Amino acid sequence: MVTLTVNGAAHDVDVPPDMPLLWVLRDVIGLTGTKFGCGIAQCGACTVHVDGQPLRSCQLAVGTLGTRAVTTIEAIGATTAGAKAQRAWLDLEVVQCGYCQSGQIMAAAALLATTPSPDDADIDAAMAGNICRCGTYVRIREAIKKAATAA
Amino acid sequence: MSRSRIVLGIVAAIVVAGAGVFAWIAFGPGPMDFAGGRAVPLAKYKAGSPTGVPADFASADPVERGKYLTIAADCQACHTAKGGTPFAGGLAFRLPFGTIWSPNITPDKETGIGNWTDAQFLAALREGKGPKGRLYPAMPYASYTYLTDADALAIRAYLATLAPVRRQTPALAFSWPFNQRWLMSIWGGLFNPNQRFEPNADRSPAWNRGAYLAEALGHCGECHTPRNLAQALDNRSKYAGAVAAGWRAFNLTADKATGVGGWSDAEIAQYLSQGHAPGRGTAAGPMGEAVDLSLSKLTKSDIAALVTYIRTVPAISTPDQPQPKTALAPATHALAAADQHAPLGKKIFEGACIGCHAWSGSGTLTGLATLNGTRAVNDPDATNVAQVIIQGASRSTPQGQSVMPAFGHAYSDAEIAAVANYVTARFGAKPSSVTAEQVAKLRKAN
Amino acid sequence: MSVTTAPAGPALSRRALLQIGAAVGGGLLVGFVVRAEAAEQVVSGFAPNAFIRINPTGEIKLVMPQVEMGQGVYTSICMILAEELDADWHKVTFEHAPPSDALYGNPVFGLQATGNSNSIRAFWTPLRKAGAGTRAILVQAAAKGWGVDPASCRTGWSEVIHDASGRRIGYGALAGRAAGLKPPADPLLKDPSKFRLIGKSLRRLDTPDKVNGTAKYGIDAMPPGVKFATFAHAPVQGGKVAHVDDARAKSVPGFRQVVVLDDLVAVVGDHMWAALQGLAALDIEWADGANAGVDTAQVRDRLVKASSRPGVVAKTVGDVGKALGDDAIEAAYDVPFLAHATMEPMNCTVHVTAGRCEIWTGIQVMTRAQAVAAKVTGLPPEQVIVNNHLLGGGFGRRLEVDQVETAVRIAQHVTSPVKVVWSREEDIRHDVYRPAWHDRLSARLDGDRISAWRHIITGSSVLARWLPPAFVDGKDFDAVDCAADMPYDIPNFEVSHVREEPPGVTTGFWRGVGPAHNVFVIESFIDELAHRAGIDPVQFRLGMLGKAPRLQTALRYAAEKSGWGTPLPADCGRGVSVQPAFASWIANVTEVEVDGDGEVKLRRITCVVDTGIAVNPNTVAAQIQGGLVFGLTAALFGEITIDKGRVQQSNFHDYRMLRLNETPPIDVYVLQSGEAPGGIGEAGTTAAAPALANAIFAATGKRLRRLPIDRDVLAGRKEA
Ligand code: FES
Ligand code: FES
């Protein structure tokens, strides 16, 4: 039995400790906003925050989490940076199929939380790990800049 | 003095010098000579029994015991083609003068060793004398020569229980004169001591067991000891590190800065048995394979014995491999020196590598991905960094399998060089300057 | 494919036969049938194929016959319907249509398929008529109630207004009454100058749920009691399972069962992790079968050999043989197999019970999904319930139903609902690949023009497998799309297709279909000829585009906006390409820098598109941007290779994707030309490779006639 704190709520889950957080979130807790894309830390679709840090949940064994707080796309709107990112995403119509966008927004929210006015190099550094097969990159860059200037 | 006398004098001087060099090479120390003390015949060593299987296997049946020894000797690593049936041979060794393939050692009568007599097996294993000609020292018979008859035959007995696989070993593809197998008898005469293991009466049973495991079975020196001009191990620099099969085998001597002198016993033991020690690095390439196929399956007591033995190898400093830098890199991306050193490398790192290794290098998801403090990123040649990028790595740990994918297929030589240079500059003691051409060579080395 | 070269196939009717009915609770239902033979199938009386539902509170629900995979079609369809209906945009919602070719079939395919960038092209007129017809009966209903002439009424946002009396009534209040009325046979459409929605960059309707994690894709389906499965296919196509040892798998926590089928082995568990771990713990022996010797080099050899066989001529003008003479300029081009790698891996959730099969998935071909499930289970199609979802990318991959078929085959052995998810490795190794092609071109220059052109296209025929009725007389209109109808004015011209199917590899449609390959080849060769002729590539093209004025305009505009002809730093170059693909006219200029190591840096892209009426210009621009990234990914990195019958790539580390930090600024200019809308979902993809290759030539003088770009060739380490 592993106890997790996800989006502020405690969950006792009966899973092996080496099970990646991604599958615990999706298949056990039922939070399907976090997506599976590659399973090898190459695409970023599974990005969540652990104590505010963006991490690949497909590679993160739940047994190593301890009491650290997990935040997923379902709750990121409650943070200032997350809400700003979501608003900018809508304003600039970033999204296409949308499948990668949970991960994109989680990565962007983490960036905005630590770097309120990111430049292009900061955006590259924070976002290059997230693949978008629909090719929304140009708008992701714009949206992050827009979110940064939003009140 | 007449001209001719001067010439004669010079010739004599060259001959003497040549003989000196020859003698230096040919009569170098044996692998255990560093320890001094008194070598005694096995039967005379009463303190313990350094050969055979460990106590845990004492009551196992002969096949199980042979299997343990076969694993400890890691026959499988070389006698298995990539993706092929274990022990059926076919792994290519690409050398500058051609390619040689490891033979099939399953009991198939025509293509394997099913028809060999015990005597033929012993001669091949310990003397490099195959039934059809001399063996090349790619087969470490100069190490296996220390095996006892009983252990060698136990291995033989185990191999005989394998399912025979029909698989012809490709013919040697060496250029002349290297294709002349008989030349190897000269090599063997000079460099194969052709003697069985003799314990050191002045050392503990654990040390002697470790020596037998490291020298006779595990043949650690084959990669970790530099070679001389004749391609024999130069035990004057025992375990000081070398590049083998395109990978760097690091300094295992007691040197604190550049060897394993600074490691705790527990760290060495964990590295050997799990292929990973936190903050020290993660085994990949041939060492990863040695851990997977061999070391990880050794008993606790055998690992402890290996640690005891390795700890006694005298320190040799190898300043070309500086002391690993252990400090974390900054948690943000900007690091001017590294960024300028390899901008293309940064670009790839922030896309493909960052998810596991993080800007700090601290391996946010699994300790196995920690870069700081590892030998590989502190190697100014970045040999293993480049190889791991090309080939990837896979470690099984008590927490499950941990895999780094192989990027060699989709990334160019220039890109791999750039990432290696960026990684060493950002996380290591000294930035590397690997070129695309060097990466191309590394790809071909294995 | 462009509409003009599409064969009739199933009879194509642009008449929307409206069907009106009453909804439960007093609302209005409007359906329409777009195909003549489908009209006959629809029984008299109202069939519940509603496209528009108006309930008494005025809420308007639109049913989506096409699927949303990122192209923004849900929003565009809603915009078209709402425009002609004069609906209050804020009261419009939508839902997925159930499967039915007869009721929701795409007018071009004759089946309920979304692909070929033709949703808007195919549904443009029918949807407008549906909207306009509905509006007409709402007006009738209001006029009748007021006792006035319908002609004296007009509509505003979801209401009918009688200006003379100042009366107005909302659509909701009219819905019940309108249900009994007869719609006009040919409703009057709005003059485009009166459009209030079409042509505006309205917010997409599907995005709010996609930024907060609530959007549901097929992979998110969670029917009660669902179990999770993943599987391994035989690594070689046609291979079979020889032996499975599941001893170790059984001790994996959460493991439920192993399903061994003829050609695959699946593991079912309490969660995907159990399934993945269980699969990894299986020892499976495969019998590879006949294709175990297939490799990429062999496939290419076969294509090259086949290319000297006579092919099926798609178009011929003048006397090409004579005009080419014996010293024609010749070149051969090659493009590789490509995987789709949709971001959402293949998946399908299935629950098979006695007499019923329910499916949850996201698919481009709803009715085919239903049909294949019916075939596997032996159930009549009506007993197969398909719940369609948003698609995490389609790109042609979800025009196939193997994800459904596999899942149903597995689910037949599982008592609970089971979600079958492909690992990324399975997804890439068992795709239906974009064909590898070998193209031979010959041309003759006459001054500043091309006087003769021959193009022999060798490769498989996806159409023959996917839509056999459209593959008539060996003619594959997709294989020659954009080649047979090249925009250039060339007096002697011949294009043919030699069909050569690769052994052990199934090929399928891939974003950009025929044009994605043909435009690369043609526009590269045109560039070669421009350089031979010593003429600026833009001028050279303009000189031969007399019959394609829309393309000329786009090209001039692109040249201006990209700064064509202005100086660039060392090692940099600009390349241009034009295309008439999918009835959208595009000119693209790409600027690159190539360093000594052969690394290609994308500097900037300028793309001008005339897609006729752009229903939602922002969506058009987004599709072009995204399509370009998709095409650039393929041109720079994309290649599926085969060794011993096995696909060698497996995941994003070896089947590489362009990333954000490698993507240049992309400026898209959408020209509004007032023509009927063209297709846009794939046009950007098609435009990427040729302009890139031409830019690389401009920067380095090296002509790359093979994709992907070989950086060793650019670095001089290898011959082209
Ligand atoms: S699914 Fe975790 S990074 Fe791709
Ligand atoms: S929006 Fe489709 S993958 Fe990013």
Short mmCIF file of N, CA, C and O in Angstrom, two decimals, chain B residues 306-339:
data_model
loop_
_atom_site.label_atom_id
_atom_site.label_comp_id
_atom_site.label_asym_id
_atom_site.label_seq_id
_atom_site.Cartn_x
_atom_site.Cartn_y
_atom_site.Cartn_z
N LEU B 306 35.93 -10.10 -3.71
CA LEU B 306 36.44 -9.25 -4.80
C LEU B 306 36.82 -7.87 -4.27
O LEU B 306 37.86 -7.32 -4.64
N VAL B 307 35.97 -7.33 -3.40
CA VAL B 307 36.26 -6.01 -2.84
C VAL B 307 37.57 -6.07 -2.07
O VAL B 307 38.46 -5.21 -2.23
N THR B 308 37.72 -7.10 -1.24
CA THR B 308 38.95 -7.26 -0.45
C THR B 308 40.18 -7.25 -1.37
O THR B 308 41.17 -6.57 -1.11
N TYR B 309 40.07 -8.00 -2.43
CA TYR B 309 41.22 -8.12 -3.34
C TYR B 309 41.49 -6.79 -4.08
O TYR B 309 42.61 -6.29 -4.09
N ILE B 310 40.47 -6.22 -4.65
CA ILE B 310 40.65 -5.00 -5.47
C ILE B 310 41.25 -3.88 -4.62
O ILE B 310 42.11 -3.14 -5.08
N ARG B 311 40.82 -3.80 -3.36
CA ARG B 311 41.31 -2.74 -2.47
C ARG B 311 42.82 -2.77 -2.31
O ARG B 311 43.42 -1.75 -1.96
N THR B 312 43.44 -3.94 -2.54
CA THR B 312 44.88 -4.04 -2.27
C THR B 312 45.73 -3.69 -3.49
O THR B 312 46.96 -3.68 -3.41
N VAL B 313 45.09 -3.46 -4.62
CA VAL B 313 45.89 -3.15 -5.82
C VAL B 313 46.50 -1.77 -5.62
O VAL B 313 45.78 -0.80 -5.34
N PRO B 314 47.82 -1.66 -5.74
CA PRO B 314 48.50 -0.40 -5.40
C PRO B 314 48.00 0.78 -6.24
O PRO B 314 47.66 0.62 -7.41
N ALA B 315 48.01 1.92 -5.58
CA ALA B 315 47.52 3.13 -6.23
C ALA B 315 48.38 3.51 -7.42
O ALA B 315 49.61 3.49 -7.34
N ILE B 316 47.76 3.82 -8.49
CA ILE B 316 48.44 4.44 -9.63
C ILE B 316 47.61 5.65 -10.00
O ILE B 316 46.38 5.52 -10.20
N SER B 317 48.23 6.78 -10.06
CA SER B 317 47.46 7.98 -10.38
C SER B 317 47.37 8.11 -11.90
O SER B 317 48.35 7.92 -12.61
N THR B 318 46.20 8.39 -12.39
CA THR B 318 46.04 8.59 -13.84
C THR B 318 45.46 9.99 -14.06
O THR B 318 44.25 10.16 -14.16
N PRO B 319 46.33 10.97 -14.08
CA PRO B 319 45.86 12.37 -14.13
C PRO B 319 45.09 12.69 -15.41
O PRO B 319 44.35 13.67 -15.45
N ASP B 320 45.27 11.85 -16.45
CA ASP B 320 44.47 12.11 -17.66
C ASP B 320 42.99 11.87 -17.38
O ASP B 320 42.12 12.28 -18.14
N GLN B 321 42.71 11.17 -16.27
CA GLN B 321 41.33 10.95 -15.84
C GLN B 321 41.16 11.67 -14.51
O GLN B 321 41.36 11.09 -13.47
N PRO B 322 40.80 12.94 -14.53
CA PRO B 322 40.85 13.72 -13.30
C PRO B 322 39.86 13.23 -12.26
O PRO B 322 38.95 12.46 -12.55
N GLN B 323 40.07 13.73 -11.05
CA GLN B 323 39.17 13.38 -9.95
C GLN B 323 37.76 13.85 -10.28
O GLN B 323 37.56 15.00 -10.66
N PRO B 324 36.78 12.96 -10.16
CA PRO B 324 35.41 13.36 -10.52
C PRO B 324 34.91 14.55 -9.72
O PRO B 324 35.14 14.65 -8.52
N LYS B 325 34.26 15.43 -10.44
CA LYS B 325 33.63 16.57 -9.78
C LYS B 325 32.26 16.11 -9.30
O LYS B 325 31.49 15.53 -10.05
N THR B 326 31.98 16.37 -8.03
CA THR B 326 30.73 15.82 -7.48
C THR B 326 29.64 16.87 -7.31
O THR B 326 28.49 16.53 -7.09
N ALA B 327 30.04 18.14 -7.41
CA ALA B 327 29.04 19.20 -7.16
C ALA B 327 27.94 19.15 -8.22
O ALA B 327 28.19 18.81 -9.38
N LEU B 328 26.74 19.50 -7.81
CA LEU B 328 25.63 19.59 -8.77
C LEU B 328 25.85 20.79 -9.69
O LEU B 328 26.42 21.80 -9.29
N ALA B 329 25.37 20.69 -10.90
CA ALA B 329 25.34 21.85 -11.79
C ALA B 329 24.14 22.71 -11.37
O ALA B 329 23.26 22.25 -10.65
N PRO B 330 24.10 23.97 -11.83
CA PRO B 330 22.96 24.82 -11.45
C PRO B 330 21.63 24.21 -11.92
O PRO B 330 21.59 23.52 -12.93
N ALA B 331 20.60 24.50 -11.17
CA ALA B 331 19.29 23.93 -11.51
C ALA B 331 18.64 24.63 -12.69
O ALA B 331 17.61 24.19 -13.20
N THR B 332 19.19 25.74 -13.13
CA THR B 332 18.64 26.40 -14.31
C THR B 332 19.55 26.12 -15.51
O THR B 332 20.69 25.69 -15.33
N HIS B 333 19.03 26.38 -16.68
CA HIS B 333 19.77 25.94 -17.88
C HIS B 333 21.05 26.71 -18.14
O HIS B 333 22.00 26.17 -18.66
N ALA B 334 21.05 28.01 -17.78
CA ALA B 334 22.17 28.83 -18.23
C ALA B 334 23.46 28.47 -17.49
O ALA B 334 23.49 28.37 -16.27
N LEU B 335 24.49 28.22 -18.25
CA LEU B 335 25.83 27.98 -17.69
C LEU B 335 26.77 28.35 -18.82
O LEU B 335 27.07 27.55 -19.70
N ALA B 336 27.20 29.60 -18.76
CA ALA B 336 27.82 30.21 -19.93
C ALA B 336 28.92 29.34 -20.56
O ALA B 336 28.92 29.13 -21.77
N ALA B 337 29.81 28.82 -19.72
CA ALA B 337 30.95 28.11 -20.29
C ALA B 337 30.49 26.90 -21.09
O ALA B 337 30.91 26.68 -22.24
N ALA B 338 29.62 26.11 -20.49
CA ALA B 338 29.15 24.91 -21.18
C ALA B 338 28.33 25.28 -22.41
O ALA B 338 28.44 24.65 -23.47
N ASP B 339 27.51 26.32 -22.28
CA ASP B 339 26.67 26.73 -23.41
C ASP B 339 27.52 27.12 -24.61
O ASP B 339 27.20 26.79 -25.75
#
